[in-house]
CSV table of C-alpha atoms and ligand atoms in Angstrom, one decimal:
chain,number,residue,atom,x,y,z
A,20,UNK,CA,83.5,100.1,124.2
A,21,UNK,CA,85.6,97.4,125.9
A,22,UNK,CA,89.2,98.3,126.6
A,23,UNK,CA,91.8,96.3,124.6
A,24,UNK,CA,94.7,94.8,126.5
A,25,UNK,CA,97.5,93.4,124.5
A,26,UNK,CA,99.8,90.9,126.2
A,27,UNK,CA,103.2,89.9,124.6
A,28,UNK,CA,106.7,89.1,125.7
A,29,UNK,CA,108.2,92.2,124.2
A,30,UNK,CA,106.5,95.5,124.7
A,31,UNK,CA,107.2,98.4,122.3
A,32,UNK,CA,107.2,101.3,124.7
A,33,UNK,CA,107.8,104.3,122.5
A,34,UNK,CA,111.4,105.4,122.7
A,35,UNK,CA,112.2,102.7,125.2
A,36,UNK,CA,115.8,101.6,125.1
A,37,UNK,CA,114.9,98.2,126.7
A,38,UNK,CA,113.3,95.5,124.5
A,39,UNK,CA,113.7,95.9,120.8
A,40,UNK,CA,110.4,96.1,118.9
A,41,UNK,CA,109.9,93.1,116.5
A,42,UNK,CA,107.5,92.6,113.6
A,43,UNK,CA,104.6,91.9,115.9
A,44,UNK,CA,105.1,95.2,117.8
A,45,UNK,CA,105.1,97.1,114.6
A,46,UNK,CA,102.0,95.4,113.3
A,47,UNK,CA,100.0,96.2,116.4
A,48,UNK,CA,101.4,99.5,117.5
A,49,UNK,CA,99.6,101.5,114.9
A,50,UNK,CA,96.3,100.0,116.0
A,51,UNK,CA,96.4,100.9,119.6
A,52,UNK,CA,93.8,103.5,120.4
A,53,UNK,CA,93.9,105.8,123.4
A,54,UNK,CA,92.7,104.0,126.5
A,55,UNK,CA,94.2,100.7,125.6
A,56,UNK,CA,97.0,98.8,127.4
A,57,UNK,CA,100.0,96.8,126.4
A,58,UNK,CA,101.4,94.4,129.0
A,59,UNK,CA,104.6,92.3,129.1
A,60,UNK,CA,108.2,92.1,129.9
A,61,UNK,CA,110.1,95.3,130.4
A,62,UNK,CA,113.3,94.0,128.8
A,63,UNK,CA,115.1,94.4,132.1
A,64,UNK,CA,116.6,91.7,134.3
A,65,UNK,CA,116.6,92.6,138.0
A,66,UNK,CA,117.4,90.6,141.2
A,67,UNK,CA,114.0,91.3,142.8
A,68,UNK,CA,111.3,92.2,140.4
A,69,UNK,CA,108.3,94.1,141.8
A,70,UNK,CA,105.0,92.3,141.8
A,71,UNK,CA,103.1,95.3,140.4
A,72,UNK,CA,103.8,96.3,136.8
A,73,UNK,CA,105.4,99.7,136.2
A,74,UNK,CA,103.2,101.9,134.1
A,75,UNK,CA,104.2,104.3,131.4
A,76,UNK,CA,101.7,106.3,129.4
A,77,UNK,CA,102.4,107.4,125.8
A,78,UNK,CA,99.8,108.8,123.4
A,79,UNK,CA,97.0,107.7,125.6
A,80,UNK,CA,98.2,104.1,125.7
A,81,UNK,CA,99.3,102.5,129.0
A,82,UNK,CA,102.4,100.3,128.8
A,83,UNK,CA,102.5,98.0,131.8
A,84,UNK,CA,105.7,96.0,132.2
A,85,UNK,CA,107.3,93.7,134.7
A,86,UNK,CA,111.0,92.8,135.1
A,87,UNK,CA,112.3,89.3,135.3
A,88,UNK,CA,115.2,87.7,137.2
A,89,UNK,CA,118.1,86.5,135.1
A,90,UNK,CA,117.2,82.9,136.1
A,91,UNK,CA,113.5,83.2,135.2
A,92,UNK,CA,114.4,84.7,131.8
A,93,UNK,CA,116.9,82.0,131.1
A,94,UNK,CA,114.5,79.1,131.7
A,95,UNK,CA,111.4,80.9,130.2
A,96,UNK,CA,112.9,82.6,127.2
A,97,UNK,CA,116.2,81.0,126.4
A,98,UNK,CA,115.3,77.5,127.7
A,99,UNK,CA,111.7,76.6,127.0
A,100,UNK,CA,110.4,79.2,124.6
A,101,UNK,CA,113.5,79.4,122.3
A,102,UNK,CA,115.3,76.2,123.1
A,103,UNK,CA,112.3,73.8,122.9
A,104,UNK,CA,109.1,75.5,121.5
A,105,UNK,CA,110.7,77.5,118.7
A,106,UNK,CA,112.5,74.5,117.1
A,107,UNK,CA,109.5,72.3,117.6
A,108,UNK,CA,107.1,74.7,116.0
A,109,UNK,CA,109.5,75.2,113.1
A,110,UNK,CA,109.7,71.5,112.4
A,111,UNK,CA,113.2,71.1,113.8
A,112,UNK,CA,112.8,68.3,116.2
A,113,UNK,CA,116.5,67.6,116.2
A,114,UNK,CA,117.2,71.0,117.6
A,115,UNK,CA,114.6,70.8,120.4
A,116,UNK,CA,116.2,70.8,123.8
A,117,UNK,CA,113.6,70.0,126.4
A,118,UNK,CA,114.4,70.3,130.1
A,119,UNK,CA,111.7,69.9,132.7
A,120,UNK,CA,113.1,72.7,134.8
A,121,UNK,CA,112.9,75.1,131.8
A,122,UNK,CA,109.2,74.2,131.4
A,123,UNK,CA,108.7,74.9,135.1
A,124,UNK,CA,110.4,78.3,134.6
A,125,UNK,CA,108.1,78.9,131.6
A,126,UNK,CA,105.0,78.2,133.7
A,127,UNK,CA,106.3,80.3,136.6
A,128,UNK,CA,106.9,83.4,134.4
A,129,UNK,CA,103.4,83.0,132.8
A,130,UNK,CA,102.0,82.8,136.4
A,131,UNK,CA,104.0,85.9,137.4
A,132,UNK,CA,102.6,87.8,134.3
A,133,UNK,CA,99.0,86.7,135.0
A,134,UNK,CA,99.4,87.7,138.7
A,135,UNK,CA,100.7,91.1,137.8
A,136,UNK,CA,98.2,91.9,135.1
A,137,UNK,CA,95.0,90.6,136.9
A,138,UNK,CA,94.8,93.4,139.5
A,139,UNK,CA,95.0,96.2,136.8
A,140,UNK,CA,92.4,94.6,134.6
A,141,UNK,CA,88.8,95.9,134.4
A,142,UNK,CA,85.9,93.4,134.2
A,143,UNK,CA,84.9,94.4,130.7
A,144,UNK,CA,88.4,94.4,129.2
A,145,UNK,CA,89.2,92.3,126.1
A,146,UNK,CA,92.6,90.5,126.5
A,147,UNK,CA,94.6,89.6,123.4
A,148,UNK,CA,97.7,87.4,124.1
A,149,UNK,CA,100.5,87.0,121.5
A,150,UNK,CA,102.8,84.2,120.6
A,151,UNK,CA,104.5,81.0,121.9
A,152,UNK,CA,106.0,82.6,125.0
A,153,UNK,CA,102.6,82.9,126.6
A,154,UNK,CA,100.6,79.8,125.8
A,155,UNK,CA,99.5,79.0,129.4
A,156,UNK,CA,98.8,82.7,130.2
A,157,UNK,CA,95.1,82.6,129.3
A,158,UNK,CA,94.3,79.6,131.5
A,159,UNK,CA,96.2,81.2,134.4
A,160,UNK,CA,94.4,84.5,134.0
A,161,UNK,CA,91.1,82.7,133.9
A,162,UNK,CA,92.0,80.8,137.1
A,163,UNK,CA,92.5,84.2,138.8
A,164,UNK,CA,88.9,85.1,138.1
A,165,UNK,CA,89.0,87.2,135.0
A,166,UNK,CA,85.7,86.7,133.1
A,167,UNK,CA,86.2,88.7,129.9
A,168,UNK,CA,87.2,87.5,126.5
A,169,UNK,CA,90.7,86.1,126.1
A,170,UNK,CA,92.1,85.5,122.7
A,171,UNK,CA,95.5,84.2,121.6
A,172,UNK,CA,97.4,84.6,118.3
A,173,UNK,CA,100.3,82.3,117.4
A,174,UNK,CA,102.7,84.2,115.1
A,175,UNK,CA,104.8,81.1,114.4
A,176,UNK,CA,103.7,77.9,112.6
A,177,UNK,CA,102.0,75.0,114.3
A,178,UNK,CA,102.8,71.4,113.8
A,179,UNK,CA,100.8,68.2,113.1
A,180,UNK,CA,100.0,65.8,116.0
A,181,UNK,CA,102.8,63.3,115.0
A,182,UNK,CA,105.3,66.0,115.5
A,183,UNK,CA,103.8,67.8,118.5
A,184,UNK,CA,103.8,64.5,120.4
A,185,UNK,CA,107.6,64.6,120.5
A,186,UNK,CA,107.2,67.4,123.0
A,187,UNK,CA,107.0,65.8,126.5
A,188,UNK,CA,104.4,68.4,127.6
A,189,UNK,CA,102.4,68.5,124.4
A,190,UNK,CA,99.1,67.6,126.1
A,191,UNK,CA,99.5,70.5,128.5
A,192,UNK,CA,100.2,72.9,125.7
A,193,UNK,CA,97.1,71.8,123.8
A,194,UNK,CA,95.0,72.0,126.9
A,195,UNK,CA,96.3,75.5,127.5
A,196,UNK,CA,95.5,76.6,124.0
A,197,UNK,CA,92.0,75.2,124.3
A,198,UNK,CA,91.5,77.4,127.4
A,199,UNK,CA,91.4,80.5,125.2
A,200,UNK,CA,88.1,81.7,123.7
A,201,UNK,CA,89.7,82.1,120.4
A,202,UNK,CA,93.1,81.0,118.9
A,203,UNK,CA,94.3,82.5,115.7
A,204,UNK,CA,96.9,81.0,113.3
A,205,UNK,CA,98.7,82.4,110.3
A,206,UNK,CA,97.3,79.8,107.9
A,207,UNK,CA,94.4,77.3,107.7
A,208,UNK,CA,97.0,74.5,107.6
A,209,UNK,CA,98.2,75.5,111.1
A,210,UNK,CA,94.7,75.9,112.4
A,211,UNK,CA,93.8,72.5,111.2
A,212,UNK,CA,96.9,70.9,112.7
A,213,UNK,CA,96.0,72.4,116.0
A,214,UNK,CA,92.4,71.1,115.8
A,215,UNK,CA,93.7,67.7,114.9
A,216,UNK,CA,96.0,67.8,118.0
A,217,UNK,CA,93.0,68.7,120.2
A,218,UNK,CA,91.0,65.8,118.7
A,219,UNK,CA,93.8,63.2,118.8
A,220,UNK,CA,95.6,64.1,121.9
A,221,UNK,CA,92.7,65.2,124.2
A,222,UNK,CA,89.6,63.5,122.6
A,223,UNK,CA,88.1,67.0,121.8
A,224,UNK,CA,85.2,67.2,119.3
A,225,UNK,CA,85.9,69.3,116.3
A,226,UNK,CA,83.2,70.8,114.2
A,227,UNK,CA,84.6,73.1,111.5
A,228,UNK,CA,86.6,75.8,113.3
A,229,UNK,CA,85.1,74.9,116.7
A,230,UNK,CA,86.6,72.7,119.3
A,231,UNK,CA,84.5,71.3,122.2
A,232,UNK,CA,86.4,70.0,125.2
A,233,UNK,CA,84.9,69.3,128.7
A,234,UNK,CA,81.6,71.0,127.8
A,235,UNK,CA,83.3,74.2,126.6
A,236,UNK,CA,83.6,75.5,123.1
A,237,UNK,CA,86.5,77.5,121.7
A,238,UNK,CA,87.3,78.5,118.1
A,239,UNK,CA,90.6,78.0,116.2
A,240,UNK,CA,90.8,79.9,112.9
A,241,UNK,CA,93.2,81.3,110.4
A,242,UNK,CA,93.8,85.0,110.4
A,243,UNK,CA,96.8,85.8,108.3
A,244,UNK,CA,98.8,88.9,109.5
A,245,UNK,CA,99.5,91.7,107.2
A,246,UNK,CA,101.4,95.0,107.0
A,247,UNK,CA,100.4,98.6,106.8
A,248,UNK,CA,101.0,98.4,103.1
A,249,UNK,CA,100.0,101.9,102.0
A,250,UNK,CA,102.3,103.6,104.6
A,251,UNK,CA,105.2,101.1,103.9
A,252,UNK,CA,105.0,101.9,100.1
A,253,UNK,CA,105.1,105.6,100.9
A,254,UNK,CA,108.0,105.1,103.2
A,255,UNK,CA,109.9,103.2,100.5
A,256,UNK,CA,109.3,106.0,98.0
A,257,UNK,CA,110.6,108.6,100.5
A,258,UNK,CA,113.6,106.5,101.4
A,259,UNK,CA,115.2,107.2,98.0
A,260,UNK,CA,116.7,110.1,99.9
A,261,UNK,CA,118.0,108.0,102.8
A,262,UNK,CA,121.7,108.3,103.0
A,263,UNK,CA,122.5,104.6,103.3
A,264,UNK,CA,120.0,103.7,100.6
A,265,UNK,CA,121.7,106.3,98.3
A,266,UNK,CA,125.1,104.9,99.1
A,267,UNK,CA,124.0,101.3,98.4
A,268,UNK,CA,122.3,102.4,95.1
A,269,UNK,CA,125.5,104.2,94.0
A,270,UNK,CA,127.7,101.3,94.9
A,271,UNK,CA,125.6,99.1,92.6
A,272,UNK,CA,126.9,100.9,89.5
A,273,UNK,CA,124.1,99.5,87.4
A,274,UNK,CA,124.3,96.0,88.7
A,275,UNK,CA,121.1,94.3,89.9
A,276,UNK,CA,120.5,94.0,93.6
A,277,UNK,CA,119.4,90.7,95.1
A,278,UNK,CA,118.2,91.4,98.7
A,279,UNK,CA,117.5,89.3,101.7
A,280,UNK,CA,116.5,90.6,105.2
A,281,UNK,CA,116.1,88.2,108.0
A,282,UNK,CA,116.8,87.8,111.7
A,283,UNK,CA,119.8,85.5,112.0
A,284,UNK,CA,117.8,82.5,112.8
A,285,UNK,CA,118.2,78.8,111.6
A,286,UNK,CA,114.5,78.8,110.5
A,287,UNK,CA,115.3,81.4,107.8
A,288,UNK,CA,117.3,79.0,105.5
A,289,UNK,CA,120.3,81.3,105.2
A,290,UNK,CA,123.0,78.6,104.6
A,291,UNK,CA,120.9,77.1,101.8
A,292,UNK,CA,120.3,80.6,100.4
A,293,UNK,CA,124.0,81.4,100.4
A,294,UNK,CA,124.7,78.1,98.7
A,295,UNK,CA,122.0,78.9,96.1
A,296,UNK,CA,123.8,82.1,95.3
A,297,UNK,CA,127.0,80.2,94.8
A,298,UNK,CA,125.1,77.7,92.5
A,299,UNK,CA,123.7,80.7,90.5
A,300,UNK,CA,127.1,82.1,89.8
A,301,UNK,CA,128.3,78.6,88.9
A,302,UNK,CA,125.5,77.7,86.6
A,303,UNK,CA,125.0,81.1,85.1
A,304,UNK,CA,128.3,82.8,84.7
A,305,UNK,CA,126.6,85.4,82.5
A,306,UNK,CA,125.3,87.0,85.8
A,307,UNK,CA,128.8,87.4,87.2
A,308,UNK,CA,129.8,91.1,87.7
A,309,UNK,CA,126.2,92.0,86.9
A,310,UNK,CA,124.6,91.3,90.3
A,311,UNK,CA,125.2,91.9,94.0
A,312,UNK,CA,123.5,89.9,96.7
A,313,UNK,CA,123.0,91.9,99.9
A,314,UNK,CA,122.0,89.9,103.0
A,315,UNK,CA,121.1,91.8,106.1
A,316,UNK,CA,120.7,89.5,109.1
A,317,UNK,CA,120.9,91.1,112.5
A,318,UNK,CA,122.1,88.8,115.2
A,319,UNK,CA,119.4,87.3,117.4
A,320,UNK,CA,119.0,85.1,120.5
A,321,UNK,CA,122.7,84.5,120.9
A,322,UNK,CA,122.1,83.0,124.3
A,323,UNK,CA,121.0,79.9,122.4
A,324,UNK,CA,123.8,77.7,121.2
A,325,UNK,CA,122.2,77.0,117.7
A,326,UNK,CA,122.2,80.7,116.9
A,327,UNK,CA,125.9,81.1,117.7
A,328,UNK,CA,126.7,78.1,115.5
A,329,UNK,CA,124.7,79.6,112.6
A,330,UNK,CA,126.7,82.8,112.7
A,331,UNK,CA,129.9,80.8,112.4
A,332,UNK,CA,128.5,78.8,109.5
A,333,UNK,CA,127.4,81.9,107.6
A,334,UNK,CA,130.7,83.6,108.1
A,335,UNK,CA,132.4,80.6,106.6
A,336,UNK,CA,130.0,80.3,103.7
A,337,UNK,CA,130.1,84.0,102.8
A,338,UNK,CA,133.9,83.8,102.9
A,339,UNK,CA,133.9,80.8,100.6
A,340,UNK,CA,131.6,82.3,98.0
A,341,UNK,CA,133.4,85.6,97.9
A,342,UNK,CA,136.8,83.8,97.9
A,343,UNK,CA,135.7,81.8,94.9
A,344,UNK,CA,134.0,84.4,92.7
A,345,UNK,CA,135.2,87.9,93.8
A,346,UNK,CA,137.2,89.9,91.3
A,347,UNK,CA,139.3,93.0,92.1
A,348,UNK,CA,136.4,95.3,91.5
A,349,UNK,CA,133.5,93.1,92.3
A,350,UNK,CA,132.4,91.4,95.5
A,351,UNK,CA,129.3,89.2,94.8
A,352,UNK,CA,128.0,88.8,98.3
A,353,UNK,CA,127.7,91.4,101.0
A,354,UNK,CA,126.5,90.2,104.3
A,355,UNK,CA,125.9,92.3,107.3
A,356,UNK,CA,124.8,91.4,110.8
A,357,UNK,CA,123.8,95.0,111.6
A,358,UNK,CA,120.2,95.9,112.0
A,359,UNK,CA,118.8,98.7,109.8
A,360,UNK,CA,115.9,101.1,110.6
A,361,UNK,CA,112.6,100.3,108.9
A,362,UNK,CA,112.8,103.3,106.6
A,363,UNK,CA,116.2,102.2,105.3
A,364,UNK,CA,115.0,98.7,104.7
A,365,UNK,CA,112.0,100.0,102.8
A,366,UNK,CA,114.3,102.0,100.5
A,367,UNK,CA,116.6,98.9,100.0
A,368,UNK,CA,113.6,96.8,99.1
A,369,UNK,CA,112.6,99.4,96.6
A,370,UNK,CA,115.9,99.2,94.7
A,371,UNK,CA,116.0,95.4,95.0
A,372,UNK,CA,115.6,93.6,91.7
A,373,UNK,CA,115.1,90.3,93.4
A,374,UNK,CA,113.8,89.7,97.0
A,375,UNK,CA,114.8,86.4,98.4
A,376,UNK,CA,112.6,85.1,101.2
A,377,UNK,CA,113.4,81.5,101.6
A,378,UNK,CA,112.8,80.3,105.2
A,379,UNK,CA,112.7,76.6,105.9
A,380,UNK,CA,109.5,77.3,107.9
A,381,UNK,CA,107.9,80.6,108.8
A,382,UNK,CA,104.6,81.6,110.4
A,383,UNK,CA,104.0,84.4,107.8
A,384,UNK,CA,107.1,86.3,107.0
A,385,UNK,CA,106.4,90.0,106.6
A,386,UNK,CA,109.5,90.8,104.7
A,387,UNK,CA,107.8,89.1,101.7
A,388,UNK,CA,104.9,91.5,102.0
A,389,UNK,CA,107.2,94.5,102.6
A,390,UNK,CA,109.2,93.8,99.5
A,391,UNK,CA,106.1,93.7,97.4
A,392,UNK,CA,104.7,96.9,98.9
A,393,UNK,CA,108.0,98.7,98.3
A,394,UNK,CA,108.5,97.9,94.7
A,395,UNK,CA,107.9,100.5,92.0
A,396,UNK,CA,104.8,99.6,89.9
A,397,UNK,CA,106.4,100.5,86.5
A,398,UNK,CA,109.6,98.5,86.9
A,399,UNK,CA,109.0,96.0,89.7
A,400,UNK,CA,111.4,93.4,91.0
A,401,UNK,CA,110.6,89.7,91.5
A,402,UNK,CA,109.9,87.9,94.8
A,403,UNK,CA,111.4,84.5,95.3
A,404,UNK,CA,109.5,82.9,98.1
A,405,UNK,CA,109.7,79.7,100.1
A,406,UNK,CA,106.7,77.4,99.8
A,407,UNK,CA,107.0,76.9,103.6
A,408,UNK,CA,106.4,80.6,104.6
A,409,UNK,CA,102.8,81.4,105.5
A,410,UNK,CA,103.0,84.2,103.0
A,411,UNK,CA,103.2,81.6,100.1
A,412,UNK,CA,99.6,80.7,100.8
A,413,UNK,CA,98.6,84.2,99.7
A,414,UNK,CA,101.4,85.4,97.5
A,415,UNK,CA,101.0,82.8,94.8
A,416,UNK,CA,102.3,85.1,92.0
A,417,UNK,CA,105.8,85.1,93.5
A,418,UNK,CA,108.3,82.5,92.2
A,419,UNK,CA,107.6,79.8,94.8
A,420,UNK,CA,110.6,77.5,95.7
A,421,UNK,CA,111.5,74.7,97.9
A,422,UNK,CA,114.0,76.3,100.3
A,423,UNK,CA,115.8,73.1,101.0
A,424,UNK,CA,116.9,73.0,97.3
A,425,UNK,CA,119.7,75.5,96.5
A,426,UNK,CA,119.5,74.6,92.8
A,427,UNK,CA,115.8,75.5,92.8
A,428,UNK,CA,116.4,78.8,94.5
A,429,UNK,CA,119.3,79.5,92.0
A,430,UNK,CA,117.0,78.7,89.1
A,431,UNK,CA,114.2,81.0,90.4
A,432,UNK,CA,116.7,83.9,90.9
A,433,UNK,CA,117.9,83.4,87.4
A,434,UNK,CA,114.3,83.4,86.1
A,435,UNK,CA,113.6,86.6,88.0
A,436,UNK,CA,116.8,88.3,86.6
A,437,UNK,CA,115.8,87.5,83.0
A,438,UNK,CA,112.0,88.0,83.4
A,439,UNK,CA,110.6,90.5,80.9
A,440,UNK,CA,109.1,93.7,82.4
A,441,UNK,CA,105.6,92.9,81.2
A,442,UNK,CA,105.5,89.6,83.3
A,443,UNK,CA,107.1,91.3,86.2
A,444,UNK,CA,104.4,94.0,86.2
A,445,UNK,CA,101.6,91.5,85.9
A,446,UNK,CA,102.9,89.4,88.8
A,447,UNK,CA,103.6,92.5,90.9
A,448,UNK,CA,100.2,94.0,90.3
A,449,UNK,CA,98.5,90.8,91.6
A,450,UNK,CA,100.8,90.6,94.6
A,451,UNK,CA,100.4,94.2,95.5
A,452,UNK,CA,96.6,94.0,95.3
A,453,UNK,CA,96.8,91.2,97.9
A,454,UNK,CA,99.2,93.0,100.2
A,455,UNK,CA,97.0,96.1,100.1
A,456,UNK,CA,93.9,94.0,100.9
A,457,UNK,CA,95.1,91.9,103.8
A,458,UNK,CA,96.6,94.6,105.9
A,459,UNK,CA,97.6,94.7,109.6
A,460,UNK,CA,94.3,96.5,110.2
A,461,UNK,CA,92.2,93.9,108.5
A,462,UNK,CA,94.1,91.2,110.5
A,463,UNK,CA,93.3,93.0,113.9
A,464,UNK,CA,89.7,93.7,113.0
A,465,UNK,CA,89.0,90.1,112.0
A,466,UNK,CA,90.6,88.8,115.2
A,467,UNK,CA,88.8,91.2,117.5
A,468,UNK,CA,85.4,90.8,115.7
A,469,UNK,CA,85.7,87.0,116.1
A,470,UNK,CA,86.7,87.4,119.8
A,471,UNK,CA,83.7,89.7,120.4
A,472,UNK,CA,81.4,86.9,119.4
A,473,UNK,CA,82.4,85.0,122.5
A,474,UNK,CA,79.2,85.4,124.5
A,475,UNK,CA,77.4,83.6,121.7
A,476,UNK,CA,80.1,80.9,122.0
A,477,UNK,CA,79.2,80.4,125.7
A,478,UNK,CA,75.5,80.4,125.0
A,479,UNK,CA,76.0,77.7,122.4
A,480,UNK,CA,78.2,75.6,124.6
B,2,F6P,O1,108.5,85.5,114.8
B,2,F6P,C1,108.1,85.4,116.1
B,2,F6P,C2,108.7,86.6,116.9
B,2,F6P,O2,108.3,86.5,118.2
B,2,F6P,C3,108.3,87.9,116.3
B,2,F6P,O3,107.1,88.3,116.7
B,2,F6P,C4,109.5,88.8,116.7
B,2,F6P,O4,109.7,89.8,115.8
B,2,F6P,C5,110.6,87.9,116.7
B,2,F6P,O5,110.1,86.6,116.9
B,2,F6P,C6,111.7,88.4,117.7
B,2,F6P,O6,112.1,87.5,118.6
B,2,F6P,P1,112.8,87.8,119.9
B,2,F6P,O7,111.7,88.5,120.8
B,2,F6P,O8,113.2,86.5,120.5
B,2,F6P,O9,113.9,88.8,119.6
């Protein structure tokens, strides 16, 4: 069997104190079988990074990582990936900061990664590249002579041609995506937008999921990511004994918990959500003293200006809401920038009466799926979900809202709070069945099976 080589910016080396493992790392970690390899950034900045990756073996998996210089990291990660690509792909053109030297730095880091990985690859390896940090990586690896299958999965949304064209190097990005054998997107809408870009911007021929460019065919399809729902549900059940979960549950004194968990990112719609909570208390005073809204939003990417500004905005908004509605023995909004372990989060979701997941734009949003998996079947809570999260394409029994409309969010939370248990059970059963069906394992298998069909792709080209 071909060896699987995963490539991503962050590498979840077990027990590493370097890079923090994100959602992607957790989704894939469980699926790495002995013999496979995970390659990417070590999480370290050094003055003179070695050309060869440093190798660590854990549970039969080789973790191969390279260091970056501070300057390379700044232009690659802070500058182009998170200062230009992230806002663009989240439909925030006004926040896109494009600098040609950042793009050069992005290309250079991708070259460095390709140059370090290529010598440790075996000819029959299958390479699976992840996310917007590494769009040119496949083309660069191919140019170094690697002949095996190379697939790419984009965890974030993709935009229509009219929006992508605002990016000065849009053509280059689409050419680079076309260089993969297979590109996976979270939803069919994103896959279609990409194929439209290839057609309109490069003159590619599109036939269903297939894109033909310069005599070569590649496939762009939707493969929605999932969670390990069974184990997450079990973790949520066990977490009732978690100290922090118990403390939060006790502090509720019978009040209903509204819970939100997001990285502190402007794509998550947090100011609108805070405002919605204020509107709820305003419009429905009957809920005052009977609910608590807990928002956990660990700080993220604070090297980027927009993220620092967001923190200031949220501090101000939280202060305003609590200043307006608090009573001596009731604080309506608790907001914490601290990260919590996965097991604690699972326990908090379980005791949540309403899960609020209202990003302005999101590739998938696994918190929505985790909230569903964690809820008790007999007395489940209600998920309030943004129509612009990839998850809304699947989780249609949630209360779907427009995240730009604080009143709509407030109305949905109110509806969730008064919803009879029979309706909650019915919605939850339908949602849970979906979350259990489209798991992380299904996602990986679908992608790798599609990538394995590549020789047929070549023959047909
Ligand atoms: O949502 C995209 C993503 O890359 C996730 O895979 C990851 O959990 C998150 O962003 C973390 O971002 P960063 O690596 O910038 O901390």
